[in-house]
Structure formats: structure tokens, C-alpha cells
Coordinates of C-alpha atoms and ligand atoms in Angstrom, one line a residue:
X156 CA 4.6 24.4 13.6
X157 CA 5.8 21.4 11.6
X158 CA 4.1 20.6 8.4
X159 CA 3.0 17.4 7.7
X160 CA 3.7 16.3 4.2
X161 CA 3.2 12.9 2.2
X162 CA 5.1 9.8 3.0
X163 CA 8.4 9.4 1.3
X164 CA 7.6 7.7 -2.2
X165 CA 4.2 8.0 -2.3
X166 CA 2.8 10.4 -4.6
X167 CA -0.2 12.7 -4.7
X168 CA -1.7 12.7 -8.7
X169 CA -2.9 16.4 -8.8
X170 CA -5.5 17.2 -11.3
X171 CA -3.2 18.4 -13.8
X172 CA -1.9 14.8 -14.1
X173 CA -4.8 12.8 -13.1
X174 CA -6.4 13.8 -16.4
X175 CA -3.8 11.6 -17.8
X176 CA -4.5 8.6 -15.5
X177 CA -8.3 9.1 -16.3
X178 CA -7.6 9.0 -20.2
X179 CA -5.2 5.6 -19.6
X180 CA -7.6 3.9 -17.7
X181 CA -10.3 4.5 -20.1
X182 CA -8.3 3.4 -23.1
X183 CA -7.3 0.0 -20.9
X184 CA -10.9 -0.7 -19.8
X185 CA -11.7 -0.9 -23.6
X186 CA -8.7 -2.8 -24.2
X187 CA -9.3 -5.5 -21.7
X188 CA -12.9 -6.1 -22.4
X189 CA -11.9 -6.6 -26.1
X190 CA -10.1 -9.6 -25.4
X191 CA -12.9 -10.7 -22.8
X192 CA -11.4 -9.7 -19.5
X193 CA -13.8 -9.1 -16.8
X194 CA -12.6 -6.4 -13.5
X195 CA -11.9 -8.1 -10.3
X196 CA -11.4 -5.6 -7.1
X197 CA -9.6 -7.1 -4.2
X198 CA -8.5 -5.6 -0.7
X199 CA -5.3 -3.5 -0.4
X200 CA -4.5 -5.5 3.1
X201 CA -4.0 -9.1 2.7
X202 CA -3.1 -11.7 5.3
X203 CA 1.1 -11.8 5.5
X204 CA 1.3 -15.5 5.1
X205 CA -0.5 -15.3 1.5
X206 CA 2.7 -13.0 0.0
X207 CA 5.0 -15.4 1.5
X208 CA 3.7 -18.2 0.1
X209 CA 3.1 -17.2 -3.2
X210 CA 6.1 -14.7 -3.9
X211 CA 8.4 -16.4 -2.1
X212 CA 10.5 -16.3 1.3
X213 CA 13.7 -15.6 -0.6
X214 CA 12.7 -12.8 -2.9
X215 CA 13.5 -8.9 -2.7
X216 CA 9.6 -8.4 -2.0
X217 CA 9.3 -10.8 0.7
X218 CA 12.8 -10.1 2.2
X219 CA 13.0 -6.4 2.2
X220 CA 10.3 -4.7 0.5
X221 CA 6.8 -5.4 2.2
X222 CA 4.9 -3.1 4.4
X223 CA 3.8 -5.5 7.1
X224 CA 2.3 -4.8 10.3
X225 CA 0.5 -6.2 13.4
X226 CA -3.6 -5.3 13.4
X227 CA -3.1 -4.2 17.3
X228 CA -6.7 -5.3 17.8
X229 CA -6.4 -8.7 17.3
X230 CA -2.5 -9.5 16.6
X231 CA -3.0 -10.7 12.8
X232 CA 0.0 -10.1 11.0
X233 CA -1.2 -8.2 7.6
X234 CA 0.6 -6.7 4.5
X235 CA 0.1 -4.0 2.2
X236 CA -0.1 -5.6 -1.0
X237 CA 3.1 -5.6 -3.1
X238 CA 1.6 -7.1 -6.1
X239 CA -2.0 -8.4 -7.4
X240 CA -1.6 -11.8 -8.5
X241 CA -1.5 -13.3 -5.2
X242 CA -4.6 -11.4 -3.7
X243 CA -6.5 -12.2 -7.1
X244 CA -5.8 -16.0 -7.0
X245 CA -6.6 -15.8 -3.4
X246 CA -10.1 -14.4 -4.0
X247 CA -10.6 -16.7 -7.3
X248 CA -10.0 -19.9 -5.1
X249 CA -12.1 -18.5 -2.1
X250 CA -14.9 -18.1 -4.4
X251 CA -14.6 -21.2 -6.3
X252 CA -14.4 -19.4 -9.6
X253 CA -12.6 -21.7 -11.5
X254 CA -14.9 -24.6 -10.7
X255 CA -15.7 -26.0 -14.2
X256 CA -14.5 -22.7 -15.9
X257 CA -11.8 -20.5 -17.0
X258 CA -11.4 -16.9 -16.1
X259 CA -9.9 -14.0 -17.6
X260 CA -9.4 -11.1 -15.0
X261 CA -8.1 -7.5 -15.1
X262 CA -7.5 -5.0 -12.4
X263 CA -6.0 -1.6 -11.8
X264 CA -4.3 -0.8 -8.2
X265 CA -2.2 0.7 -5.9
X266 CA 0.7 -1.5 -4.8
X267 CA 3.4 -1.3 -2.2
X268 CA 6.8 -1.9 -1.8
X269 CA 9.6 -0.4 0.4
X270 CA 12.2 0.5 -2.0
X271 CA 14.4 3.7 -2.8
X272 CA 12.3 6.0 -4.3
X273 CA 13.6 7.4 -7.8
X274 CA 12.3 8.0 -11.0
X275 CA 9.8 5.1 -12.2
X276 CA 10.0 3.6 -8.8
X277 CA 7.9 4.5 -5.8
X278 CA 6.7 3.0 -2.5
X279 CA 2.9 3.5 -3.5
X280 CA 2.7 2.6 -7.4
X281 CA -0.1 1.2 -9.9
X282 CA -0.4 -1.9 -11.7
X283 CA -2.7 -2.9 -14.2
X284 CA -2.6 -6.9 -13.9
X285 CA -4.2 -9.2 -16.4
X286 CA -4.5 -12.9 -15.1
X287 CA -5.8 -15.7 -17.7
X288 CA -6.6 -18.7 -15.5
X289 CA -7.3 -22.6 -16.5
X290 CA -5.6 -22.3 -20.0
X291 CA -3.0 -24.9 -20.6
X292 CA -2.4 -24.2 -24.0
X293 CA 0.6 -22.0 -25.4
X294 CA -2.0 -20.2 -27.6
X295 CA -2.8 -18.2 -24.4
X296 CA 0.8 -17.4 -23.8
X297 CA 0.8 -16.0 -27.6
X298 CA -2.6 -14.1 -26.8
X299 CA -1.1 -12.4 -23.9
X300 CA 1.8 -10.9 -25.9
X301 CA -0.5 -10.2 -28.6
X302 CA -2.7 -8.3 -26.4
X303 CA 0.1 -6.2 -25.0
X304 CA 1.4 -5.1 -28.5
X305 CA -2.1 -3.8 -29.1
X306 CA -2.1 -2.0 -26.2
X307 CA 1.1 -0.3 -27.1
X308 CA -0.3 0.7 -30.6
X309 CA -3.6 1.9 -29.2
X310 CA -1.2 4.3 -26.9
X311 CA 1.1 5.1 -30.1
X312 CA 4.2 3.8 -28.6
X313 CA 6.0 1.3 -31.1
X314 CA 9.6 0.7 -29.8
X315 CA 9.3 -1.3 -26.7
X316 CA 11.2 -4.4 -27.2
X317 CA 9.9 -7.7 -26.1
X318 CA 12.4 -10.0 -24.1
X319 CA 11.2 -13.7 -23.6
X320 CA 12.5 -16.9 -22.0
X321 CA 11.4 -20.3 -20.5
X322 CA 11.8 -21.0 -16.8
X323 CA 10.9 -24.7 -17.2
X324 CA 9.5 -26.8 -14.4
X325 CA 10.8 -27.3 -10.8
X326 CA 12.8 -30.4 -11.6
X327 CA 14.7 -28.7 -14.7
X328 CA 15.3 -25.5 -12.5
X329 CA 16.7 -27.7 -9.9
X330 CA 18.9 -29.7 -12.3
X331 CA 20.1 -26.4 -13.7
X332 CA 20.5 -24.9 -10.1
X333 CA 23.1 -27.4 -9.0
X334 CA 25.3 -26.9 -12.2
X335 CA 24.8 -23.1 -11.7
X336 CA 25.8 -22.8 -8.2
X337 CA 29.1 -24.8 -8.8
X338 CA 29.9 -22.3 -11.6
X339 CA 29.2 -19.3 -9.2
X340 CA 31.3 -20.9 -6.7
X341 CA 34.5 -21.2 -9.1
X342 CA 33.7 -17.6 -9.8
X343 CA 33.2 -16.4 -6.2
X344 CA 36.0 -13.5 -6.6
X345 CA 33.6 -11.9 -9.0
X346 CA 30.4 -12.0 -7.2
X347 CA 29.1 -8.6 -5.8
X348 CA 27.7 -9.0 -2.0
X349 CA 24.1 -9.0 -3.4
X350 CA 25.2 -12.1 -5.6
X351 CA 27.1 -13.7 -2.7
X352 CA 24.0 -13.5 -0.6
X353 CA 21.9 -15.1 -3.3
X354 CA 24.4 -17.8 -4.0
X355 CA 22.5 -20.9 -2.0
X356 CA 19.1 -18.8 -1.7
X357 CA 18.1 -17.9 -5.2
X358 CA 21.3 -18.1 -7.7
X359 CA 18.9 -17.6 -10.5
X360 CA 18.2 -14.4 -9.8
X361 CA 21.9 -13.7 -10.0
X362 CA 21.9 -14.1 -13.5
X363 CA 19.8 -11.0 -13.6
X364 CA 22.2 -8.6 -12.4
X365 CA 22.9 -5.2 -13.7
X366 CA 26.3 -4.9 -12.3
X367 CA 28.8 -4.3 -15.3
X368 CA 31.6 -6.0 -13.1
X369 CA 29.6 -9.4 -13.4
X370 CA 28.3 -9.0 -16.9
X371 CA 31.1 -11.3 -18.3
X372 CA 30.8 -14.0 -15.6
X373 CA 27.0 -14.4 -16.2
X374 CA 26.9 -14.4 -20.1
X375 CA 29.1 -17.6 -19.8
X376 CA 27.2 -19.1 -16.9
X377 CA 25.2 -22.6 -17.6
X378 CA 21.8 -22.0 -19.2
X379 CA 18.6 -23.0 -18.0
X380 CA 17.3 -23.7 -21.5
X381 CA 19.9 -26.6 -21.8
X382 CA 18.3 -28.5 -18.8
X383 CA 14.9 -28.3 -20.4
X384 CA 13.3 -31.8 -21.2
X385 CA 10.9 -32.5 -24.1
X386 CA 7.6 -31.1 -22.5
X387 CA 9.0 -27.7 -21.6
X388 CA 11.0 -27.2 -24.9
X389 CA 7.7 -28.3 -26.7
X390 CA 5.8 -25.6 -25.1
X391 CA 8.4 -22.7 -25.5
X392 CA 9.1 -23.9 -29.1
X393 CA 5.3 -23.7 -29.9
X394 CA 4.8 -20.3 -28.3
X395 CA 7.9 -18.9 -30.3
X396 CA 6.5 -20.1 -33.4
X397 CA 2.9 -18.9 -32.6
X398 CA 4.6 -15.4 -32.0
X399 CA 6.3 -15.5 -35.3
X400 CA 3.4 -16.3 -37.1
X401 CA 1.6 -13.4 -35.4
X402 CA 4.3 -11.2 -36.8
X403 CA 5.7 -10.2 -33.4
X404 CA 9.3 -9.6 -32.8
X405 CA 11.0 -10.9 -29.9
X406 CA 14.7 -11.3 -28.4
X407 CA 15.0 -14.6 -26.5
X408 CA 17.1 -13.8 -23.4
X409 CA 18.2 -16.6 -21.7
X410 CA 19.1 -14.8 -18.5
X411 CA 15.7 -13.4 -18.1
X412 CA 14.2 -14.5 -14.8
X413 CA 11.5 -13.1 -12.7
X414 CA 12.0 -11.6 -9.3
X415 CA 8.8 -13.9 -7.8
X416 CA 9.3 -17.3 -7.2
X417 CA 5.8 -18.5 -8.7
X418 CA 6.9 -18.2 -12.2
X419 CA 7.4 -21.5 -14.5
X420 CA 7.5 -22.0 -18.2
X421 CA 6.9 -19.0 -20.5
X422 CA 8.4 -15.3 -19.0
X423 CA 8.5 -12.1 -20.4
X424 CA 9.4 -8.5 -20.2
X425 CA 8.6 -5.4 -22.4
X426 CA 11.6 -3.0 -21.9
X427 CA 12.3 0.5 -23.0
X428 CA 15.3 2.4 -23.3
X429 CA 14.0 5.6 -22.1
X430 CA 13.9 5.2 -18.4
X431 CA 17.5 4.2 -17.3
X432 CA 17.5 1.2 -15.1
X433 CA 13.9 1.3 -14.5
X434 CA 13.6 -0.5 -17.9
X435 CA 10.7 -2.6 -17.4
X436 CA 7.5 -1.4 -18.4
X437 CA 5.5 -4.8 -18.5
X438 CA 6.5 -8.2 -17.3
X439 CA 4.7 -11.5 -16.5
X440 CA 4.5 -15.0 -17.4
X441 CA 3.1 -18.8 -16.6
X442 CA 2.9 -19.3 -12.8
X443 CA 1.1 -22.7 -12.9
X444 CA 2.4 -23.7 -9.3
X445 CA 1.1 -20.8 -7.5
X446 CA -2.6 -22.4 -8.1
X447 CA -1.9 -25.6 -6.8
X448 CA 0.3 -24.0 -3.8
X449 CA -2.9 -22.0 -2.7
X450 CA -5.4 -24.2 -3.7
X451 CA -4.2 -28.1 -3.7
X452 CA -5.5 -28.5 -7.5
X453 CA -3.4 -28.4 -10.3
X454 CA -4.1 -25.6 -12.9
X455 CA -2.9 -23.6 -15.2
X456 CA -2.2 -19.4 -15.1
X457 CA -0.6 -16.6 -17.2
X458 CA -0.7 -13.2 -16.2
X459 CA 1.4 -10.1 -16.6
X460 CA 1.7 -6.7 -14.8
X461 CA 2.3 -3.0 -16.2
X462 CA 3.6 -0.3 -13.9
X463 CA 1.5 2.6 -14.9
X464 CA 3.7 5.2 -13.7
X465 CA 6.2 4.0 -16.1
X466 CA 4.0 3.7 -18.7
X467 CA 2.7 7.2 -18.2
X468 CA 6.6 8.3 -18.1
X469 CA 7.2 6.6 -21.3
X470 CA 3.9 8.4 -23.0
X471 CA 5.5 11.6 -22.0
X472 CA 8.9 10.7 -23.6
X473 CA 6.9 10.1 -26.8
X474 CA 4.5 13.0 -26.3
X475 CA 1.6 10.7 -26.6
X476 CA -0.2 12.4 -23.7
X477 CA -3.6 14.2 -24.4
X478 CA -4.6 17.6 -24.1
X479 CA -6.6 18.7 -21.3
X480 CA -10.3 18.3 -22.6
X481 CA -11.5 22.0 -23.5
X482 CA -15.0 23.0 -22.1
X483 CA -17.7 23.4 -24.9
X484 CA -19.4 26.2 -23.1
X485 CA -18.5 29.0 -20.7
X486 CA -21.2 31.2 -19.3
X487 CA -19.8 34.8 -18.3
X488 CA -22.9 36.0 -16.0
X489 CA -22.8 39.5 -14.6
X490 CA -24.6 39.3 -11.5
X491 CA -26.7 37.0 -8.8
X492 CA -30.2 38.0 -10.6
X493 CA -28.7 36.3 -14.0
X494 CA -26.8 33.5 -12.2
X495 CA -29.6 31.2 -11.5
X496 CA -31.1 31.4 -15.1
X497 CA -27.4 30.9 -16.3
X498 CA -27.4 27.7 -14.2
X499 CA -30.6 26.7 -15.7
X500 CA -29.3 27.1 -19.3
X501 CA -26.2 25.2 -18.3
X502 CA -28.4 22.3 -16.8
X503 CA -30.2 22.4 -20.5
X504 CA -26.7 22.1 -22.1
X505 CA -25.5 19.3 -20.0
X506 CA -28.7 17.2 -20.6
X507 CA -27.4 17.6 -24.4
X508 CA -24.2 16.2 -23.6
X509 CA -22.3 19.6 -23.8
X510 CA -20.2 20.5 -20.9
X511 CA -20.9 24.1 -19.6
X512 CA -19.0 25.8 -16.7
X513 CA -20.6 29.2 -15.5
X514 CA -18.9 32.0 -13.6
X515 CA -19.9 32.0 -9.6
X516 CA -17.7 34.7 -8.3
X517 CA -17.9 38.4 -8.4
X518 CA -15.3 39.4 -11.0
X519 CA -15.3 41.5 -14.1
X520 CA -16.6 40.6 -17.4
X521 CA -12.7 41.0 -18.6
X522 CA -11.6 38.6 -15.8
X523 CA -14.5 36.0 -17.0
X524 CA -13.5 36.3 -20.4
X525 CA -10.0 35.5 -19.6
X526 CA -11.0 32.3 -17.5
X527 CA -13.0 31.3 -20.9
X528 CA -9.7 31.6 -22.6
X529 CA -7.7 29.5 -20.1
X530 CA -10.5 26.7 -20.1
X531 CA -9.9 27.0 -23.8
X532 CA -13.9 27.1 -24.1
X533 CA -15.3 26.6 -27.6
X534 CA -18.0 29.1 -26.9
X535 CA -18.8 31.9 -24.3
X536 CA -22.1 33.2 -23.3
X537 CA -22.4 36.6 -22.1
X538 CA -25.5 37.2 -19.9
X539 CA -26.1 40.6 -18.1
X540 CA -29.4 42.3 -17.1
X541 CA -29.8 44.1 -20.4
X542 CA -29.7 40.4 -22.2
X543 CA -32.3 39.0 -19.6
X544 CA -34.5 42.1 -20.4
X545 CA -34.4 41.7 -24.0
X546 CA -34.6 37.8 -23.8
X547 CA -31.2 37.7 -25.7
X548 CA -27.9 36.0 -25.2
X549 CA -24.3 37.3 -26.5
X550 CA -22.9 34.1 -28.0
X551 CA -19.1 34.3 -28.7
X552 CA -17.7 31.8 -31.0
X553 CA -13.9 31.5 -29.3
X554 CA -12.0 30.0 -32.6
X555 CA -13.9 32.3 -35.0
X556 CA -13.6 35.5 -32.6
X557 CA -16.9 36.6 -33.9
X558 CA -20.2 37.4 -31.5
X559 CA -23.6 36.6 -32.5
X560 CA -26.9 37.8 -30.4
X561 CA -29.3 34.7 -30.3
X562 CA -32.8 34.7 -28.8
X563 CA -33.3 32.9 -25.4
X564 CA -35.5 30.5 -26.9
X565 CA -33.1 29.4 -29.8
X566 CA -30.0 29.5 -27.7
X567 CA -29.8 25.7 -27.0
X568 CA -30.3 24.7 -30.6
X569 CA -27.9 27.6 -31.8
X570 CA -25.2 26.0 -29.8
X571 CA -25.9 22.2 -30.2
X572 CA -26.0 22.7 -34.1
X573 CA -22.7 25.0 -33.9
X574 CA -20.8 22.1 -32.0
X575 CA -21.9 19.2 -34.3
X576 CA -21.3 21.3 -37.7
X577 CA -19.5 24.6 -36.8
X578 CA -20.7 27.9 -38.5
Ligands
LIG635 P1 12.0 -4.0 -11.1 O1 13.1 -5.0 -11.7 O2 12.3 -2.9 -12.1 O3 12.2 -3.7 -9.8 P2 10.0 -5.9 -10.6 O4 10.7 -7.3 -11.3 O5 10.1 -6.0 -9.2 O6 10.7 -4.8 -11.5 P3 7.2 -6.8 -11.0 O7 6.8 -7.3 -9.5 O8 7.4 -7.8 -12.2 O9 8.4 -5.8 -11.1 O10 6.1 -5.7 -11.4 C1 5.6 -5.5 -12.6 C2 5.9 -4.1 -13.1 O11 5.6 -2.9 -11.9 C3 7.3 -3.8 -13.5 O12 7.8 -4.1 -14.6 C4 7.3 -2.2 -13.3 O13 6.7 -1.7 -14.5 C5 6.4 -2.0 -12.2 N1 7.0 -1.6 -10.8 C6 7.6 -2.6 -10.1 N2 8.1 -1.9 -8.8 C7 7.6 -0.7 -9.1 C8 7.9 0.6 -8.2 N3 8.5 0.2 -7.3 N4 7.5 1.8 -8.7 C9 6.9 1.7 -9.8 N5 6.6 0.5 -10.6 C10 7.0 -0.8 -10.2
LIG636 MG1 11.7 -5.0 -7.7

């Protein structure tokens, strides 16, 4: 019989590892709330048109990475979300959340892209998304960066590099685009197949190439920054000066573009040198035009997404992942008669916030003590028929390797005060 296995590029997260996820998610929740961001949860499946309109027709995602299917019951074209911004904005507009108001939103969720799976690149992966809507002033561009730097610090990572750029507005990009196409046409022999394909569709994206043979050519290409007019330049300068005042170091990378069409003005990436070509841990920027595109009204938006698998890989490199939590109390119990009594003790402990696991299978005391060691229990209780008869419990303090015999009436207090203060 052929075994059924998981879909390629879509991974199970087993208990050994999911523990890291819960730990990370807890830190993220506290962090997001501390900047006034509120959680939003939108569906994993959206109307295909939403992604085509927002991400853009000539992007990698829409051209070749989306999981699109027809709902056979009604013929609708649906897509598994490849990113979270489009669905979030769709929901915000649909529920009128920007009426006379700004919004700071965060989410964590699975995203789907049909890419070639490799370390740090999967077909189902998780992003943390942050979206700040309705803020025009470049102060928010600075706060967004500050909060990412703070997250790295909370996690104990100190050497991600921040790269920033300004993508200007539509007119500025159009003026740069025609000059860039002329330059690229002159260098047509140097372009690889992918670049040739992008030449008239999305030439800006060619600047982002990782092909070593094209580096010199793109380094000398016309720069978008030279096409920016006063308003964009002012926004950019003011963002940079805010970052300087906050003591945040950054590199200005004039070739930084984003793979999605909806960005304008400020864009940024935090990159690591620990994950080969999957170097971008967090990426984002302003996407003011997307609100107008989806709602018909001008407004302001900025946000970023962090790939959580990549972040966990970085944390692993830096040995910052947490230990599995130790259980407070393991109860070794010798037969069915004491089992129910042990269950009651365990329940009283849990009511005091103490974690307790009791043995529920027929194995020897030796095997149970070994289990307590594996669970890194701080205390093991041993309860057998004699103990039950004498109304006493054997308490083994695992770190000190000492045993006490404690009266049953006193057992909860004894454990509670030991865990608070030690012996
Ligand atoms: P890349 O250049 O690595 O393909 P991207 O520009 O496609 O990244 P975004 O769409 O901006 O990435 O997504 C934001 C973040 O989500 C990335 O920086 C990365 O950390 C993560 N990410 C993107 N695609 C994947 C994937 N297939 N698997 C795992 N993480 C991903
Ligand atoms: Mg990509």
C-alpha cells in the first residue's frame, strides 16, 4: 500500500519544534500590543482577483507562485493567500474600519506560494504581519523600524542589517523606468533569461537580481533616487533623520525593490548573512496606493511581514531557542487504587498554577522515575498502597536528590513553598 505523505514544501511542526513556535508567538503578542497593534484574522482563501489587483499581474507571486483553483460548486476562482496584506486591507475596507480612524493591526498566519522548497523557503509558511493604516507622517515609518529592532532585541538577535530605499511615486517610477529600459536594452547581452523576460514588464525588479554576472551592470544602472522630486525626497530624508535620531543604523540600498507592486516611498528589508540566499527575514514598506486601488479613496498605509520559519532558523543559529519547559511535579503511583487519589492531588496542584503529570500506565517504579527525569520534573511524588495507608507521601526533590516523607494534609503547602523558595 502506498503511504500518504505531506504535500511537498508543506511541513508538519512536531511537538519538539512547536514548542519554539508557542514561545515565539507569545513574545510577538506582547510586543505587538505594547505598540498598540490589535489582532486581525482573515480567511486563508480569497477571491483570486484580490491578489491579482493588489500584488500586481507581472510579479513572481501572481505569475507563477499562487495556488489558484476553481470552486467546483459554483465556478468561483479562489486562491490560497500568498501574503497577508491584501486580505487584511480587503477586510478593513469591507468593514469600514478606516472611517474617521487609523488602524494598527497585526496577524500571524499561514501563507502559500508554489516555490522550489529549500531551507528557509517553503510552499506553506508563516508570516507575522504588521499593518499601520491611515498615517501620512514619516514618523510612523520610523516607529515601524524601531519596533522591528525592538523585536530583534527581545529575541536576543543583534546583527540583522537594515537596508532601506525610497521607491517614490508612480510618476517618478515611470520617468526612471523609461531611462532604465534604455540602459538595459544597451546591455542586453548581459541580461539573463529571467531579466530579459522582465525587461518590459517589471524592469525595476531586474535591479534586485542575485546573478553575479549581472552585478556590475546593475550597479551602474540609472538610479530611481535621481528621479525623485521634492515631496518624495523630503519624506525620505525625514525618515532617515528620524532613524538617525533614534540611533538605528541602516544602509541605503538604491537597488532595493520589493517583489510586490503595491509599494511606494519607504521600503526596507532586514537581512541576515546566516541563511544563504534566503537572507531576508523581514520586509516591508509603504503601500499607500493599495488603499486607493481597493477602496477608491486615497489614504496611507505601511507595513511589513516577517517570515517566522526564517526567524526561527536565525534564532537557532544564535542558540536563542528556549529549553523545553520542565514539569513541576511528576507523580509516580503504583496501582489503580492510588491513581484516583493522585489525580486529586494533581488537580489541587494545578489550581495553584503548578504543572503536574501523573503516571497512567502499568510500569515499574524504576521506569516511572526515569520518566520523571526525562520530563525534568522538579519534584517527584511517590504514592503506593503503604503511603496511602499511612496518609503519607514520599517527596523526592530531584535537583537536591533528597527524599522527604510528608503528611498528606501538608503535601500541597510543602510543594508550593518548595517551588517558591527552594528547601
Ligand atoms: P524572497 O526574496 O526571499 O523570495 P519575498 O520578497 O518574496 O522574499 P515577501 O513577499 O516580502 O518576500 O515576504 C516577507 C517575508 O516572508 C520574507 O522576507 C521571508 O522572510 C518570508 N517568506 C517569503 N516567501 C517565503 C517562503 N516561500 N518560505 C518561507 N518564508 C518566506
Ligand atoms: Mg519570493
